[in-house]
Amino acid sequence: MSTTKAAATDPSPGSPTIPLIDADRVTKVYKSGTIALENVSLRVREGEFVCLVGPSGCGKSTLLRVIAGLGSITSGKVLVKGLPPDRARRELADTAFVFQDATLMPWRNVMGNVELPLELRGVSRVERRQAAKEALELVGLSAVAKSYPRELSGGMRMRVSLARALAARPRLLLMDEPFGAVDEITRQHLNGEVLRICALAGWTVVFVTHNVFEAVYLSNRILVLSRQPGRVVAELAVELPYPRLPEVRTSAAYGHLVGQVIQLLN
Amino acid sequence: MAAKTDEQGVTLAAPSFASAPSSARRITLASRLQTVAPPIVAFGLLIGAWEVFVRWQQIPVYLLPPPSTVMTVAFARWGDLLTSVSTTFTAALAGLGMSIIVGITAALVMSQNKLLERSLYPYAVTLQTIPIIAVAPLIIIWFGAGTPAVIIIAFLISLFPMISNTAAGLTSTDHNLISMFELYNANWWQRIVKLKLPFALPYIMTGLRTSSGLAIIGAIVGEFVGGIGGQRGGLGYVLTAAAIRLDMPYLFAAAFASALLGISIFMVVSLIQKLLLGHWHESAIAREG
């Protein structure tokens, strides 16, 4: 994991040393004059689980949208697999996004929602149904495939959202405070699910949260951001071994790391 | 629901909601009786009081006929009444159909182009403020008296709610869903058909409820000023003709028929709304809570 020599020269796209995400001194100023991001640099390698932690309003969601190719930047440079984000979105189409709320279409049942990314890509009905079934099985929701979102609890809806991202077969998963609205017990459970599925699917994840405990539990690297303007205050490696079982939360190393992040946030 | 519970396995706490609908349905039946019974009783009392009042005061039939006479006339001329109702209904339906197609299309076009919206929407609003009775003679002159003119009046009066509600629905699409469609590279057509229109459907149905009632009014107004007369004349014609002849019982019968027509159309639209939205939208499932 220590191949960080690709910083100086511009490597050719597709080479294994090239980081999956390469954001260099990104600044984003809104029309209102608000500086959402200032000189933020972020490099994510294949297979990493990176958490962006910071208070609300620190521009972490903005950064995630930029990486997804859904927002512009004022200055700096962002490359996803060596391509500008919007080109990467159109040409590679292997990024999935999980939003703050489940963002399901209420008029479609669970299966229909999970199928959507493949449907938009023009994948055949049989094939996308199969993919959706597998994804739902993986998040443990096969039994409610025909239910509508309004019949499900908040935690279950979030899992449907996860299954939809899974069905898109992404290599890069961007998650924007996905478990901010569910209760603590459900959140801990879903954190476990994410790690389990990540290990299976081989995702690279950038995960935005304001929950320090969640960040330490999930990631192998944490970027701490400050509020207005959003800047990277510190970077921290989380050297807890995977697979992380719930018991990790009671370990001394975990507690120490959480303490560190909390100190950095203040 | 039973089948779903069977294949549940162990993973979910689903039975709590799986068993809910059956008990909810029982409650709805009882509560529906509670909501339906009082107005029926009130209606019966009103009709009774009317009958008693007319007979007691010996009011002449050409001023106010007792309900029993209205009923007798309605039954005796049942065939004529039904023909009038169906004439009016057909014209209203044709006008409504046009305003659904034109209204949704206009809203879609305006939602795609801000400049077009800014240029056209004020006129759509103006259309709403023009009293239809003021333009009706003009339409008769242009299209001649008869069914086409009646249909156009019904169309004009029911158009605006379709445009405004559809437009409101199309602009309120969930932002995250739009982002998601963008992320997965949805094309223009997919955005419209798979996202914008389904999202706007509850709004469109609200518009349709308003428009359906207005289309009936429009048809009757159209028939007042320029409907065809005689045997196959619509309700608007029957109402004017009966009034001129001071045929009060038939006038009342026709007025009641108009009301019944309006109510039935409203109920049909509500049923369609329930069928289309029942499984997902709050507007159609609010009663069950």
XYZ file of C-alpha atoms in Angstrom:
555
model
C 0.000 0.000 0.000
C 3.029 2.299 0.039
C 3.279 3.062 -3.694
C 2.953 6.831 -3.446
C 5.660 7.639 -5.980
C 3.058 8.597 -8.624
C 2.831 12.145 -7.355
C 5.327 14.055 -9.461
C 4.946 12.681 -12.978
C 1.629 12.231 -14.702
C 1.315 8.492 -15.160
C -0.551 7.016 -18.100
C -4.185 6.101 -17.467
C -4.736 2.487 -16.564
C -1.328 1.937 -14.996
C -1.587 0.167 -11.653
C 0.327 2.840 -9.781
C -2.166 5.553 -10.624
C -4.448 6.423 -7.718
C -8.143 5.809 -8.264
C -8.904 9.331 -7.087
C -6.395 12.110 -7.401
C -7.635 15.442 -6.131
C -5.019 18.152 -6.072
C -5.473 21.486 -4.282
C -9.174 21.615 -5.015
C -10.939 24.866 -4.264
C -14.645 25.393 -4.663
C -16.273 28.764 -4.159
C -20.032 29.049 -4.433
C -21.672 31.956 -6.240
C -22.725 33.322 -2.859
C -19.040 33.683 -1.994
C -18.991 30.791 0.450
C -15.731 28.878 0.247
C -16.788 25.248 0.435
C -13.362 23.750 -0.150
C -9.910 25.314 -0.006
C -6.778 23.574 -1.263
C -8.069 20.127 -0.474
C -5.892 17.303 -1.738
C -6.935 13.707 -1.561
C -5.421 10.617 -3.052
C -7.248 7.316 -2.815
C -5.752 4.035 -3.983
C -7.649 1.016 -5.156
C -9.111 -0.986 -2.268
C -8.834 1.760 0.331
C -11.602 2.773 2.700
C -11.200 6.475 3.318
C -13.388 8.446 5.703
C -13.829 12.198 5.512
C -14.719 13.489 8.947
C -15.705 17.001 9.795
C -18.424 19.230 11.170
C -21.419 19.913 8.970
C -20.750 22.630 6.439
C -17.108 21.660 5.913
C -17.645 20.823 2.264
C -17.200 17.077 2.529
C -20.404 16.383 0.606
C -19.314 18.908 -2.019
C -16.044 17.049 -2.474
C -17.896 13.780 -2.888
C -20.178 15.243 -5.556
C -17.153 16.606 -7.404
C -15.527 13.180 -7.408
C -18.763 11.658 -8.704
C -18.750 14.112 -11.592
C -21.860 15.878 -10.334
C -20.319 19.229 -9.452
C -17.715 21.644 -10.736
C -14.671 23.088 -8.996
C -13.289 26.607 -9.016
C -9.623 25.692 -9.159
C -7.375 22.702 -8.709
C -7.502 19.348 -10.420
C -9.506 16.188 -9.899
C -8.843 12.953 -11.737
C -10.716 9.708 -11.367
C -8.680 6.925 -12.904
C -6.760 9.546 -14.798
C -9.888 11.133 -16.266
C -11.813 14.267 -15.333
C -14.747 13.173 -13.130
C -17.521 13.906 -15.619
C -15.710 11.957 -18.322
C -15.030 9.136 -15.896
C -18.744 9.100 -15.084
C -19.747 8.870 -18.732
C -17.023 6.573 -20.014
C -16.241 4.268 -17.125
C -19.582 4.275 -15.329
C -18.223 2.341 -12.385
C -18.951 4.759 -9.574
C -21.941 4.384 -7.267
C -23.260 6.929 -4.809
C -25.188 6.407 -1.610
C -26.977 9.527 -0.460
C -27.779 10.876 2.970
C -31.307 9.538 2.724
C -32.201 6.376 0.894
C -33.330 8.285 -2.237
C -35.644 5.539 -3.426
C -38.380 5.979 -5.990
C -41.580 5.523 -3.977
C -43.550 4.329 -7.001
C -41.274 1.365 -7.558
C -40.963 -1.657 -5.362
C -37.656 -2.666 -3.817
C -36.674 -4.823 -6.785
C -37.502 -2.036 -9.245
C -35.392 0.411 -7.271
C -32.386 -1.875 -7.114
C -32.608 -2.591 -10.833
C -32.508 1.085 -11.785
C -28.776 1.643 -12.445
C -28.627 -1.367 -14.757
C -31.914 -0.418 -16.391
C -30.556 3.047 -17.208
C -27.493 1.395 -18.706
C -29.701 -0.688 -20.987
C -28.907 -4.061 -19.427
C -31.442 -6.732 -20.391
C -34.372 -7.453 -18.088
C -33.259 -10.974 -17.215
C -29.725 -9.921 -16.462
C -30.631 -6.943 -14.292
C -33.225 -8.942 -12.381
C -30.555 -11.499 -11.592
C -28.114 -8.799 -10.461
C -30.783 -7.152 -8.301
C -31.661 -10.490 -6.707
C -28.036 -11.133 -5.834
C -27.635 -7.631 -4.412
C -30.765 -7.956 -2.289
C -29.602 -11.310 -1.010
C -26.300 -9.787 -0.016
C -27.990 -7.129 2.129
C -30.484 -9.662 3.486
C -33.599 -8.152 1.926
C -34.726 -10.888 -0.486
C -37.958 -11.288 1.449
C -39.144 -7.741 0.803
C -38.237 -7.526 -2.903
C -41.859 -6.808 -3.781
C -42.537 -4.316 -0.981
C -42.707 -0.599 -1.549
C -40.326 1.810 0.189
C -43.052 3.252 2.407
C -43.573 -0.176 3.956
C -39.969 -0.391 5.129
C -38.166 1.018 8.150
C -35.470 3.661 7.744
C -32.706 1.110 8.228
C -34.200 -1.240 5.654
C -34.546 1.573 3.129
C -30.879 2.375 3.600
C -30.044 -1.249 2.906
C -32.098 -1.089 -0.295
C -30.060 1.970 -1.246
C -26.913 -0.045 -0.554
C -28.212 -2.924 -2.659
C -28.874 -0.515 -5.513
C -25.261 0.699 -5.367
C -24.158 -2.939 -5.226
C -26.222 -3.884 -8.275
C -24.458 -1.171 -10.273
C -21.251 -3.244 -9.770
C -19.093 -0.218 -8.972
C -15.394 -0.166 -8.283
C -15.695 3.100 -6.436
C -18.394 3.692 -3.875
C -19.055 7.187 -2.571
C -21.165 7.426 0.559
C -22.482 10.737 1.862
C -23.402 10.376 5.542
C -25.504 7.366 4.644
C -26.391 6.421 8.197
C -26.905 9.884 9.642
C -30.646 9.437 9.952
C -30.864 5.951 11.465
C -30.686 5.105 15.130
C -27.393 4.123 16.768
C -28.089 0.395 17.009
C -29.142 0.161 13.358
C -26.157 2.248 12.385
C -23.697 -0.078 14.102
C -25.358 -3.014 12.406
C -25.222 -1.331 8.998
C -21.557 -0.435 9.526
C -20.874 -4.132 9.936
C -22.838 -4.851 6.757
C -20.845 -2.305 4.781
C -17.531 -3.817 5.861
C -18.747 -7.322 5.080
C -20.006 -6.352 1.605
C -16.880 -4.301 0.913
C -14.704 -7.303 1.593
C -16.862 -9.367 -0.781
C -17.223 -6.816 -3.566
C -13.740 -5.323 -3.433
C -14.969 -1.760 -3.353
C -12.886 1.311 -2.917
C -14.879 3.556 -0.617
C -14.899 7.223 0.226
C -17.219 7.655 3.169
C -18.344 11.013 4.503
C -19.487 11.202 8.101
C -19.500 13.453 11.121
C -19.496 10.450 13.399
C -16.005 9.828 14.734
C -16.766 6.335 16.025
C -18.132 5.270 12.679
C -15.111 6.689 10.866
C -12.619 4.811 13.005
C -14.581 1.577 12.874
C -14.857 1.545 9.080
C -11.819 3.100 7.492
C -8.147 2.512 7.074
C -7.517 6.209 6.585
C -9.236 9.265 7.991
C -9.119 12.808 6.678
C -10.203 15.409 9.183
C -11.708 18.536 7.663
C -12.324 21.940 9.173
C -15.372 24.103 8.737
C -15.622 27.076 6.358
C -13.441 27.079 4.497
C -13.185 23.302 4.246
C -9.558 22.347 4.651
C -7.807 19.101 5.407
C -6.608 19.547 8.957
C -5.023 16.153 9.426
C -4.662 12.725 7.979
C -4.634 9.649 10.117
C -3.988 5.980 9.371
C -6.247 3.531 11.158
C -4.174 0.466 11.788
C -6.811 -1.889 13.082
C -6.849 -5.255 11.293
C -9.763 -6.316 9.062
C -12.172 -8.053 9.358
C -13.333 -5.784 12.123
C -15.801 -7.445 14.412
C -18.051 -5.453 16.735
C -15.631 -6.284 19.579
C -13.132 -3.881 18.012
C -15.211 -1.074 19.488
C -14.172 -2.064 22.998
C -10.457 -2.334 22.263
C -7.911 0.121 23.636
C -6.477 0.898 20.191
C -9.934 1.859 18.939
C -10.527 4.111 21.901
C -7.151 5.744 21.449
C -7.835 6.483 17.751
C -11.265 7.909 18.495
C -9.680 10.174 21.081
C -7.118 11.330 18.556
C -9.726 12.225 15.935
C -11.854 14.057 18.464
C -8.812 16.117 19.475
C -8.069 16.929 15.835
C -11.631 18.069 15.286
C -11.420 20.665 18.046
C -49.413 -10.808 2.369
C -49.666 -14.341 3.744
C -47.257 -15.684 1.135
C -44.765 -13.001 1.996
C -44.875 -13.927 5.664
C -44.227 -17.565 4.759
C -41.049 -16.914 2.849
C -39.905 -14.457 5.453
C -37.258 -16.715 7.000
C -35.462 -15.247 9.942
C -33.890 -12.068 8.661
C -36.567 -9.470 9.199
C -38.982 -8.045 11.654
C -41.527 -7.835 8.858
C -44.547 -9.615 10.400
C -45.454 -6.473 12.302
C -46.308 -4.680 9.071
C -47.383 -7.793 7.198
C -50.293 -8.320 9.572
C -51.267 -4.663 9.743
C -53.382 -4.264 6.566
C -56.103 -6.810 7.471
C -56.927 -5.108 10.760
C -56.640 -1.721 9.070
C -59.199 -2.822 6.499
C -61.697 -3.763 9.183
C -61.264 -0.389 10.827
C -61.731 1.344 7.478
C -65.040 -0.390 6.880
C -66.442 0.771 10.192
C -65.034 4.271 9.835
C -66.298 4.476 6.257
C -69.823 3.771 7.517
C -69.288 6.528 10.035
C -68.296 8.984 7.332
C -70.953 7.939 4.821
C -74.000 7.642 7.083
C -74.310 11.224 8.454
C -74.482 13.012 5.078
C -77.039 10.488 3.792
C -79.203 11.041 6.851
C -78.819 14.819 6.507
C -79.822 14.604 2.833
C -82.909 12.540 3.688
C -83.946 15.028 6.375
C -83.513 17.969 4.006
C -85.624 16.310 1.291
C -88.289 15.429 3.862
C -88.394 18.987 5.195
C -88.697 20.317 1.625
C -91.608 17.982 0.874
C -93.415 18.901 4.080
C -92.782 22.621 3.623
C -94.076 22.717 0.018
C -97.233 20.760 0.848
C -97.931 22.665 4.063
C -97.451 26.106 2.473
C -99.183 24.960 -0.730
C -96.458 26.447 -2.921
C -97.356 26.225 -6.619
C -95.409 23.707 -8.685
C -94.102 26.382 -11.102
C -92.247 28.017 -8.206
C -91.009 25.050 -6.207
C -92.106 21.486 -6.952
C -92.061 18.957 -4.084
C -89.326 16.300 -4.316
C -91.935 13.588 -4.912
C -93.085 15.326 -8.125
C -89.479 15.836 -9.276
C -88.877 12.127 -8.688
C -92.022 11.089 -10.579
C -91.089 13.259 -13.560
C -87.510 12.018 -13.477
C -88.707 8.409 -13.631
C -91.301 9.112 -16.309
C -88.781 10.855 -18.583
C -85.883 8.670 -17.598
C -84.902 7.972 -21.194
C -84.716 11.650 -22.210
C -82.743 12.509 -19.109
C -80.246 9.742 -19.746
C -79.742 10.882 -23.349
C -79.039 14.434 -22.147
C -76.643 13.187 -19.498
C -74.752 11.080 -22.003
C -74.543 13.978 -24.503
C -73.096 16.284 -21.854
C -70.851 13.530 -20.487
C -69.404 12.748 -23.919
C -68.625 16.404 -24.642
C -67.098 16.918 -21.190
C -64.987 13.779 -21.542
C -63.725 14.828 -24.967
C -62.826 18.290 -23.620
C -61.155 16.764 -20.576
C -59.196 14.349 -22.755
C -57.905 17.247 -24.804
C -56.886 19.227 -21.751
C -55.067 16.205 -20.287
C -53.029 15.745 -23.454
C -52.453 19.434 -24.160
C -51.935 20.321 -20.476
C -49.311 17.656 -19.763
C -47.535 18.315 -23.050
C -47.469 22.073 -22.451
C -46.121 21.602 -18.913
C -43.455 19.209 -20.194
C -42.364 21.593 -22.918
C -42.221 24.496 -20.459
C -40.230 22.424 -17.955
C -37.567 21.811 -20.609
C -37.045 25.422 -21.522
C -36.952 28.279 -19.015
C -37.365 30.933 -21.692
C -40.397 29.216 -23.115
C -41.843 28.880 -19.626
C -41.330 32.557 -18.876
C -42.949 33.526 -22.179
C -45.940 31.201 -22.052
C -46.870 30.621 -18.420
C -48.361 34.112 -17.877
C -50.782 33.395 -20.701
C -51.734 30.077 -19.190
C -52.554 31.982 -16.005
C -54.487 34.593 -17.975
C -56.455 31.823 -19.599
C -57.622 30.870 -16.135
C -58.784 34.367 -15.233
C -60.919 34.917 -18.349
C -64.529 34.089 -17.454
C -65.390 31.319 -19.880
C -68.874 32.710 -20.395
C -67.232 35.789 -21.966
C -65.442 33.810 -24.677
C -68.207 31.284 -25.260
C -70.073 33.395 -27.871
C -66.793 33.903 -29.727
C -66.210 30.170 -29.886
C -69.743 29.616 -31.141
C -69.081 32.146 -33.910
C -65.809 30.476 -34.873
C -66.827 26.862 -34.645
C -70.595 27.134 -35.083
C -73.197 25.969 -32.604
C -72.988 22.291 -31.801
C -70.853 19.643 -30.189
C -67.385 20.849 -31.369
C -67.948 24.257 -29.763
C -69.169 22.620 -26.549
C -66.081 20.394 -26.455
C -63.767 23.358 -26.976
C -65.390 25.292 -24.133
C -65.055 22.262 -21.855
C -61.425 21.972 -22.956
C -60.581 25.639 -22.339
C -62.094 25.705 -18.874
C -60.367 22.508 -17.739
C -56.960 23.180 -19.288
C -55.300 25.405 -16.712
C -55.414 23.075 -13.678
C -53.759 20.392 -15.799
C -50.954 22.743 -16.865
C -50.318 24.300 -13.468
C -50.421 21.072 -11.469
C -48.270 19.155 -13.925
C -45.808 22.045 -14.035
C -45.636 22.097 -10.233
C -45.055 18.347 -10.195
C -42.319 18.509 -12.785
C -40.361 21.191 -10.947
C -40.483 19.489 -7.551
C -38.572 16.336 -8.446
C -36.351 15.152 -5.603
C -32.848 16.608 -6.099
C -30.998 13.530 -4.988
C -32.975 11.422 -7.423
C -32.017 13.821 -10.203
C -28.359 13.508 -9.151
C -28.676 9.752 -9.122
C -30.108 9.671 -12.633
C -27.250 11.928 -13.709
C -24.678 9.711 -12.034
C -25.966 6.649 -13.839
C -25.938 8.598 -17.129
C -29.670 8.553 -17.769
C -30.610 10.080 -21.116
C -33.270 12.758 -21.610
C -36.031 10.287 -22.360
C -35.261 8.138 -19.303
C -35.296 11.199 -17.074
C -38.730 12.207 -18.311
C -40.374 8.802 -18.373
C -38.739 7.085 -15.423
C -38.345 10.034 -13.067
C -40.080 13.319 -13.860
C -43.483 12.028 -14.937
C -43.898 9.398 -12.198
C -42.827 11.994 -9.633
C -45.392 14.441 -11.034
C -48.190 11.868 -11.142
C -49.744 12.782 -7.766
C -49.805 16.427 -8.853
C -51.287 15.484 -12.220
C -54.035 13.535 -10.441
C -54.832 16.562 -8.263
C -55.149 18.610 -11.436
C -57.350 15.975 -12.988
C -59.742 16.074 -10.022
C -60.227 19.800 -10.450
C -60.324 19.642 -14.241
C -62.898 16.863 -14.402
C -65.420 18.943 -12.452
C -64.627 22.009 -14.534
C -65.056 20.088 -17.800
C -68.640 19.243 -16.819
C -69.319 22.874 -15.980
C -67.741 23.903 -19.281
C -69.881 21.464 -21.251
C -73.072 22.660 -19.600
C -72.129 26.325 -20.134
C -71.339 25.512 -23.748
C -74.742 23.920 -24.168
C -76.397 26.973 -22.611
C -75.028 29.224 -25.317
C -74.651 26.972 -28.299
C -75.487 23.351 -27.723
C -77.634 21.353 -30.075
C -81.308 21.235 -29.129
C -84.068 18.732 -29.519
C -84.082 15.094 -28.523
C -80.335 14.707 -28.207
C -79.725 18.032 -26.466
C -77.382 17.996 -23.474
C -78.141 19.016 -19.908
C -77.352 22.667 -20.569
C -79.956 22.759 -23.336
C -82.504 20.863 -21.241
C -82.032 23.288 -18.337
C -82.633 26.370 -20.530
C -85.542 24.786 -22.378
C -87.255 23.649 -19.180
C -86.769 27.061 -17.588
C -88.334 28.820 -20.575
C -91.309 26.443 -20.439
C -91.496 26.825 -16.657
C -91.298 23.032 -16.488
C -90.002 23.161 -12.931
C -90.099 19.446 -12.055
C -88.021 18.581 -15.140
C -85.702 21.528 -14.479
C -85.045 20.166 -11.014
C -84.624 16.655 -12.352
C -82.040 17.904 -14.867
C -80.238 19.906 -12.176
C -80.023 16.810 -9.985
C -78.808 14.791 -12.952
C -76.017 17.359 -13.499
C -75.028 17.080 -9.860
C -75.009 13.291 -10.050
C -72.898 13.424 -13.187
C -70.381 15.696 -11.468
C -70.222 13.459 -8.424
C -69.791 10.279 -10.439
C -66.963 11.759 -12.494
C -65.258 12.911 -9.326
C -65.606 9.406 -7.887
C -64.235 7.783 -11.032
C -61.218 10.098 -10.980
C -60.674 9.334 -7.286
C -60.790 5.643 -8.094
C -58.221 6.069 -10.867
C -56.074 8.046 -8.451
C -56.280 5.249 -5.914
C -55.416 2.626 -8.519
C -52.432 4.582 -9.814
C -51.046 5.895 -6.539
C -52.522 3.627 -3.896
C -49.404 1.571 -3.391
C -47.025 4.445 -2.908
C -48.368 7.944 -2.477
C -49.656 9.488 0.731
C -52.522 11.302 -1.002
C -54.119 7.960 -1.823
C -53.392 6.118 1.417
C -54.006 8.829 3.993
C -57.329 7.337 5.080
C -55.783 4.077 6.267
C -53.557 5.714 8.870
